[in-house]
């Protein structure tokens, strides 16, 4: 029996365990096997399109066994950031995601912009409003552009789809304000996802994004395992330029198999 090293697996959701309302192949059973093997799990997600409550309900509905408290999202981390810094932001978020954030303060002008994945908000009218909030305060060092994450693209039901990153970069370009990035691959995000007493070397990160999931986690000392489901596009890689990660596996189930067989 291999020595048990891994104590905690940080697991990405979209593209790794599911794509929209479809679990990835074998993921529901593989998650059960990982738990039975004694590995604790935490679901770390940059998903900003829906609130934690909606995400939790959806994952349960498609067959995953999990507790709401096991989901650690960049949306919650961003809400904490807004509270701590006493910001009164203009939000480029979906209505659902907005419910996870602090309420507006109508007595104060907007002093910041918070951007998540919000397809219905990414039109000229709303982006221009965000631009004006950032520009009108450009003489004020307190103005903040908060990117919940800067994802380039993600996997949707009908193919790959544009992430919020290019809208964040566009606002940076036009306003000269540099964004504060909250979610993966930010080091702070990975460290704050760990419960007390768990060391980074006892953790692995499993995800479908080589940069935001795997390399982000590897920078803080975890192993980063890439799955070839979700946004993975084999045609983007050759044998020579495959992503520099700790391991590449066809599915989440294959990573679980590897952890059970090798302990890490
Ligand atoms: Mg993903």
Coordinates of C-alpha atoms and ligand atoms in Angstrom, one line a residue:
X1 CA 0.0 0.0 0.0
X2 CA 1.4 3.4 -1.0
X3 CA 2.1 5.9 1.7
X4 CA -0.7 8.4 2.1
X5 CA 0.8 11.8 1.6
X6 CA -2.0 14.0 0.2
X7 CA -4.3 15.3 2.9
X8 CA -6.3 17.8 0.9
X9 CA -7.2 18.2 -2.8
X10 CA -8.2 21.6 -4.1
X11 CA -10.5 20.9 -7.0
X12 CA -11.6 23.2 -9.8
X13 CA -15.2 22.9 -10.8
X14 CA -16.0 24.2 -14.3
X15 CA -14.3 22.0 -16.9
X16 CA -12.8 19.7 -14.2
X17 CA -15.9 18.2 -12.5
X18 CA -18.6 19.5 -14.8
X19 CA -19.3 21.5 -17.9
X20 CA -22.6 23.4 -17.4
X21 CA -25.1 20.8 -16.3
X22 CA -23.1 17.8 -17.3
X23 CA -20.6 16.1 -15.0
X24 CA -17.3 15.2 -16.8
X25 CA -16.8 11.5 -17.5
X26 CA -16.7 9.5 -14.3
X27 CA -16.3 12.5 -12.0
X28 CA -19.2 11.8 -9.6
X29 CA -17.8 8.4 -8.7
X30 CA -14.2 9.5 -8.7
X31 CA -15.0 12.2 -6.1
X32 CA -16.6 9.5 -3.9
X33 CA -13.4 7.3 -4.3
X34 CA -11.2 10.2 -3.3
X35 CA -13.2 10.9 -0.2
X36 CA -13.3 7.2 0.7
X37 CA -9.5 7.2 0.4
X38 CA -9.4 9.7 3.3
X39 CA -8.5 12.8 1.2
X40 CA -10.3 16.0 2.2
X41 CA -11.5 18.1 -0.6
X42 CA -12.2 21.8 -1.2
X43 CA -13.7 23.1 -4.4
X44 CA -11.9 26.2 -5.5
X45 CA -13.6 28.2 -8.2
X46 CA -13.2 31.4 -10.1
X47 CA -16.8 31.0 -11.2
X48 CA -18.4 34.4 -10.9
X49 CA -21.4 33.9 -13.0
X50 CA -23.5 32.5 -10.2
X51 CA -23.7 32.8 -6.4
X52 CA -22.3 30.0 -4.2
X53 CA -25.9 29.0 -3.3
X54 CA -26.8 28.5 -7.0
X55 CA -23.6 26.7 -7.8
X56 CA -24.0 24.4 -4.8
X57 CA -27.6 23.6 -5.8
X58 CA -26.6 22.8 -9.3
X59 CA -23.7 20.5 -8.4
X60 CA -26.0 18.6 -6.0
X61 CA -28.6 18.3 -8.7
X62 CA -26.2 16.8 -11.2
X63 CA -25.1 14.1 -8.7
X64 CA -22.2 15.4 -6.7
X65 CA -22.0 14.8 -3.0
X66 CA -20.7 17.9 -1.3
X67 CA -21.3 20.5 1.4
X68 CA -21.8 24.1 0.7
X69 CA -19.0 25.0 3.1
X70 CA -16.6 23.0 0.9
X71 CA -16.9 25.5 -1.9
X72 CA -14.3 28.3 -1.8
X73 CA -14.9 30.8 -4.5
X74 CA -13.2 34.0 -5.7
X75 CA -16.6 35.7 -5.4
X76 CA -16.6 35.2 -1.6
X77 CA -13.0 36.3 -1.5
X78 CA -13.9 39.5 -3.5
X79 CA -16.9 40.2 -1.2
X80 CA -14.5 40.1 1.7
X81 CA -12.1 42.4 -0.1
X82 CA -14.8 45.0 -0.8
X83 CA -15.9 44.9 2.9
X84 CA -12.3 45.2 4.3
X85 CA -11.5 48.1 2.0
X86 CA -14.9 49.8 2.5
X87 CA -15.5 50.1 -1.2
X88 CA -18.7 51.2 -2.9
X89 CA -18.2 49.6 -6.3
X90 CA -19.9 49.7 -9.6
X91 CA -20.5 46.0 -10.4
X92 CA -20.0 44.3 -13.7
X93 CA -21.5 41.1 -12.4
X94 CA -24.6 39.0 -13.1
X95 CA -27.6 39.7 -10.9
X96 CA -27.2 36.3 -9.2
X97 CA -23.5 36.9 -8.4
X98 CA -24.3 40.3 -7.2
X99 CA -26.3 38.8 -4.3
X100 CA -23.1 37.5 -2.8
X101 CA -21.7 41.0 -2.5
X102 CA -22.2 43.8 0.0
X103 CA -25.2 46.2 -0.6
X104 CA -24.7 49.6 -2.4
X105 CA -24.2 52.7 -0.2
X106 CA -26.4 55.3 -1.9
X107 CA -24.9 58.1 0.2
X108 CA -21.4 57.7 -1.3
X109 CA -20.2 58.0 -4.9
X110 CA -18.9 54.9 -6.6
X111 CA -15.2 54.5 -5.9
X112 CA -14.4 51.3 -7.6
X113 CA -15.4 48.7 -10.3
X114 CA -15.7 45.0 -9.6
X115 CA -15.5 42.7 -12.7
X116 CA -16.6 39.1 -12.9
X117 CA -17.9 36.9 -15.7
X118 CA -21.1 38.7 -16.7
X119 CA -22.0 38.2 -20.4
X120 CA -25.1 40.3 -20.3
X121 CA -23.2 43.2 -18.7
X122 CA -20.3 43.3 -21.2
X123 CA -21.9 45.8 -23.6
X124 CA -20.8 49.4 -24.4
X125 CA -23.3 51.0 -22.0
X126 CA -22.1 49.2 -18.9
X127 CA -18.4 49.2 -19.8
X128 CA -18.6 52.9 -20.4
X129 CA -20.2 53.4 -17.0
X130 CA -17.3 51.4 -15.4
X131 CA -14.8 53.5 -17.4
X132 CA -16.4 56.7 -16.1
X133 CA -16.3 55.6 -12.5
X134 CA -12.6 54.8 -12.9
X135 CA -11.8 58.0 -14.9
X136 CA -13.6 60.5 -12.7
X137 CA -11.5 59.3 -9.8
X138 CA -8.3 59.1 -11.7
X139 CA -6.8 61.9 -9.6
X140 CA -7.6 59.9 -6.5
X141 CA -5.3 57.1 -5.6
X142 CA -8.1 55.2 -3.8
X143 CA -9.9 54.3 -7.1
X144 CA -9.8 50.5 -7.6
X145 CA -10.4 48.1 -10.4
X146 CA -11.1 44.8 -8.8
X147 CA -10.9 41.7 -11.1
X148 CA -12.5 38.7 -9.4
X149 CA -10.4 36.9 -11.9
X150 CA -8.8 37.5 -15.3
X151 CA -9.7 34.2 -17.1
X152 CA -9.0 34.3 -20.8
X153 CA -11.7 31.8 -21.8
X154 CA -13.7 28.9 -20.4
X155 CA -15.6 25.9 -21.7
X156 CA -19.4 26.4 -22.2
X157 CA -22.0 24.0 -23.6
X158 CA -21.6 25.2 -27.1
X159 CA -17.8 25.5 -27.2
X160 CA -15.1 27.7 -25.7
X161 CA -16.3 31.2 -24.6
X162 CA -14.7 34.5 -23.8
X163 CA -13.8 35.1 -20.1
X164 CA -13.7 38.4 -18.2
X165 CA -10.0 38.9 -18.6
X166 CA -10.1 40.9 -21.8
X167 CA -12.7 43.3 -20.3
X168 CA -10.4 43.9 -17.3
X169 CA -7.5 44.5 -19.6
X170 CA -9.6 46.8 -21.7
X171 CA -10.5 48.9 -18.7
X172 CA -6.9 49.0 -17.6
X173 CA -5.9 50.2 -21.0
X174 CA -8.4 53.0 -21.3
X175 CA -8.2 54.3 -17.7
X176 CA -4.5 53.6 -16.7
X177 CA -5.7 51.9 -13.5
X178 CA -4.1 48.5 -12.8
X179 CA -6.5 45.8 -11.6
X180 CA -6.2 44.0 -8.3
X181 CA -6.8 40.4 -9.1
X182 CA -8.6 38.3 -6.4
X183 CA -9.0 34.7 -7.7
X184 CA -6.8 32.0 -9.1
X185 CA -3.9 32.2 -10.0
X186 CA -3.3 34.7 -7.1
X187 CA -1.1 33.2 -4.4
X188 CA -3.3 34.7 -1.7
X189 CA -6.3 32.9 -3.0
X190 CA -4.6 29.4 -2.8
X191 CA -3.1 30.1 0.7
X192 CA -6.4 31.4 2.1
X193 CA -8.2 28.2 0.7
X194 CA -6.2 26.0 3.1
X195 CA -7.7 25.1 6.5
X196 CA -5.5 25.8 9.5
X197 CA -2.9 23.1 10.1
X198 CA -2.7 21.9 6.5
X199 CA 0.7 22.5 4.8
X200 CA 1.0 23.3 1.1
X201 CA 3.1 20.2 0.5
X202 CA 0.2 18.0 1.7
X203 CA -2.1 19.5 -1.0
X204 CA -2.7 19.0 -4.7
X205 CA -4.6 21.2 -7.0
X206 CA -6.6 19.6 -9.9
X207 CA -7.9 21.7 -12.7
X208 CA -8.4 22.2 -16.4
X209 CA -6.4 25.5 -16.7
X210 CA -2.6 25.0 -16.8
X211 CA -1.9 28.6 -15.8
X212 CA -4.7 29.7 -13.4
X213 CA -5.1 26.3 -11.7
X214 CA -1.9 24.3 -11.9
X215 CA 0.9 26.8 -12.2
X216 CA -0.8 29.1 -9.7
X217 CA -0.9 26.3 -7.1
X218 CA 2.6 25.2 -8.0
X219 CA 4.0 28.6 -7.2
X220 CA 2.9 28.3 -3.6
X221 CA 4.4 24.8 -3.3
X222 CA 1.5 22.4 -4.2
X223 CA 1.4 19.8 -7.0
X224 CA -0.7 21.0 -9.9
X225 CA -2.5 18.3 -11.9
X226 CA -4.0 19.2 -15.3
X227 CA -7.1 17.4 -16.7
X228 CA -7.8 17.2 -20.4
X229 CA -11.5 17.9 -20.0
X230 CA -13.1 21.3 -20.1
X231 CA -11.1 24.0 -21.8
X232 CA -8.2 21.8 -22.7
X233 CA -7.6 21.9 -26.4
X234 CA -5.1 19.2 -27.5
X235 CA -4.5 20.9 -30.8
X236 CA -2.9 23.8 -29.0
X237 CA 0.0 21.6 -27.7
X238 CA 2.7 19.5 -29.3
X239 CA 4.8 16.9 -27.4
X240 CA 7.5 19.6 -26.9
X241 CA 5.3 22.4 -25.6
X242 CA 2.9 20.6 -23.3
X243 CA 2.2 22.8 -20.2
X244 CA 4.8 22.6 -17.4
X245 CA 2.6 21.1 -14.7
X246 CA 3.1 18.2 -12.2
X247 CA 1.1 15.8 -14.3
X248 CA -1.4 15.7 -17.2
X249 CA -4.4 13.3 -17.0
X250 CA -7.3 12.5 -19.4
X251 CA -10.0 12.9 -16.7
X252 CA -10.5 13.8 -13.0
X253 CA -11.0 10.1 -12.4
X254 CA -7.4 9.4 -13.7
X255 CA -6.0 11.9 -11.3
X256 CA -7.9 10.2 -8.4
X257 CA -6.5 6.9 -9.6
X258 CA -3.0 8.3 -9.6
X259 CA -3.4 9.8 -6.0
X260 CA -4.8 6.5 -4.7
X261 CA -1.9 4.5 -6.3
X262 CA 0.9 6.8 -5.4
X263 CA -0.2 8.7 -2.4
X264 CA 0.4 12.0 -4.1
Ligands
LIG1 MG1 -11.9 25.3 -14.9

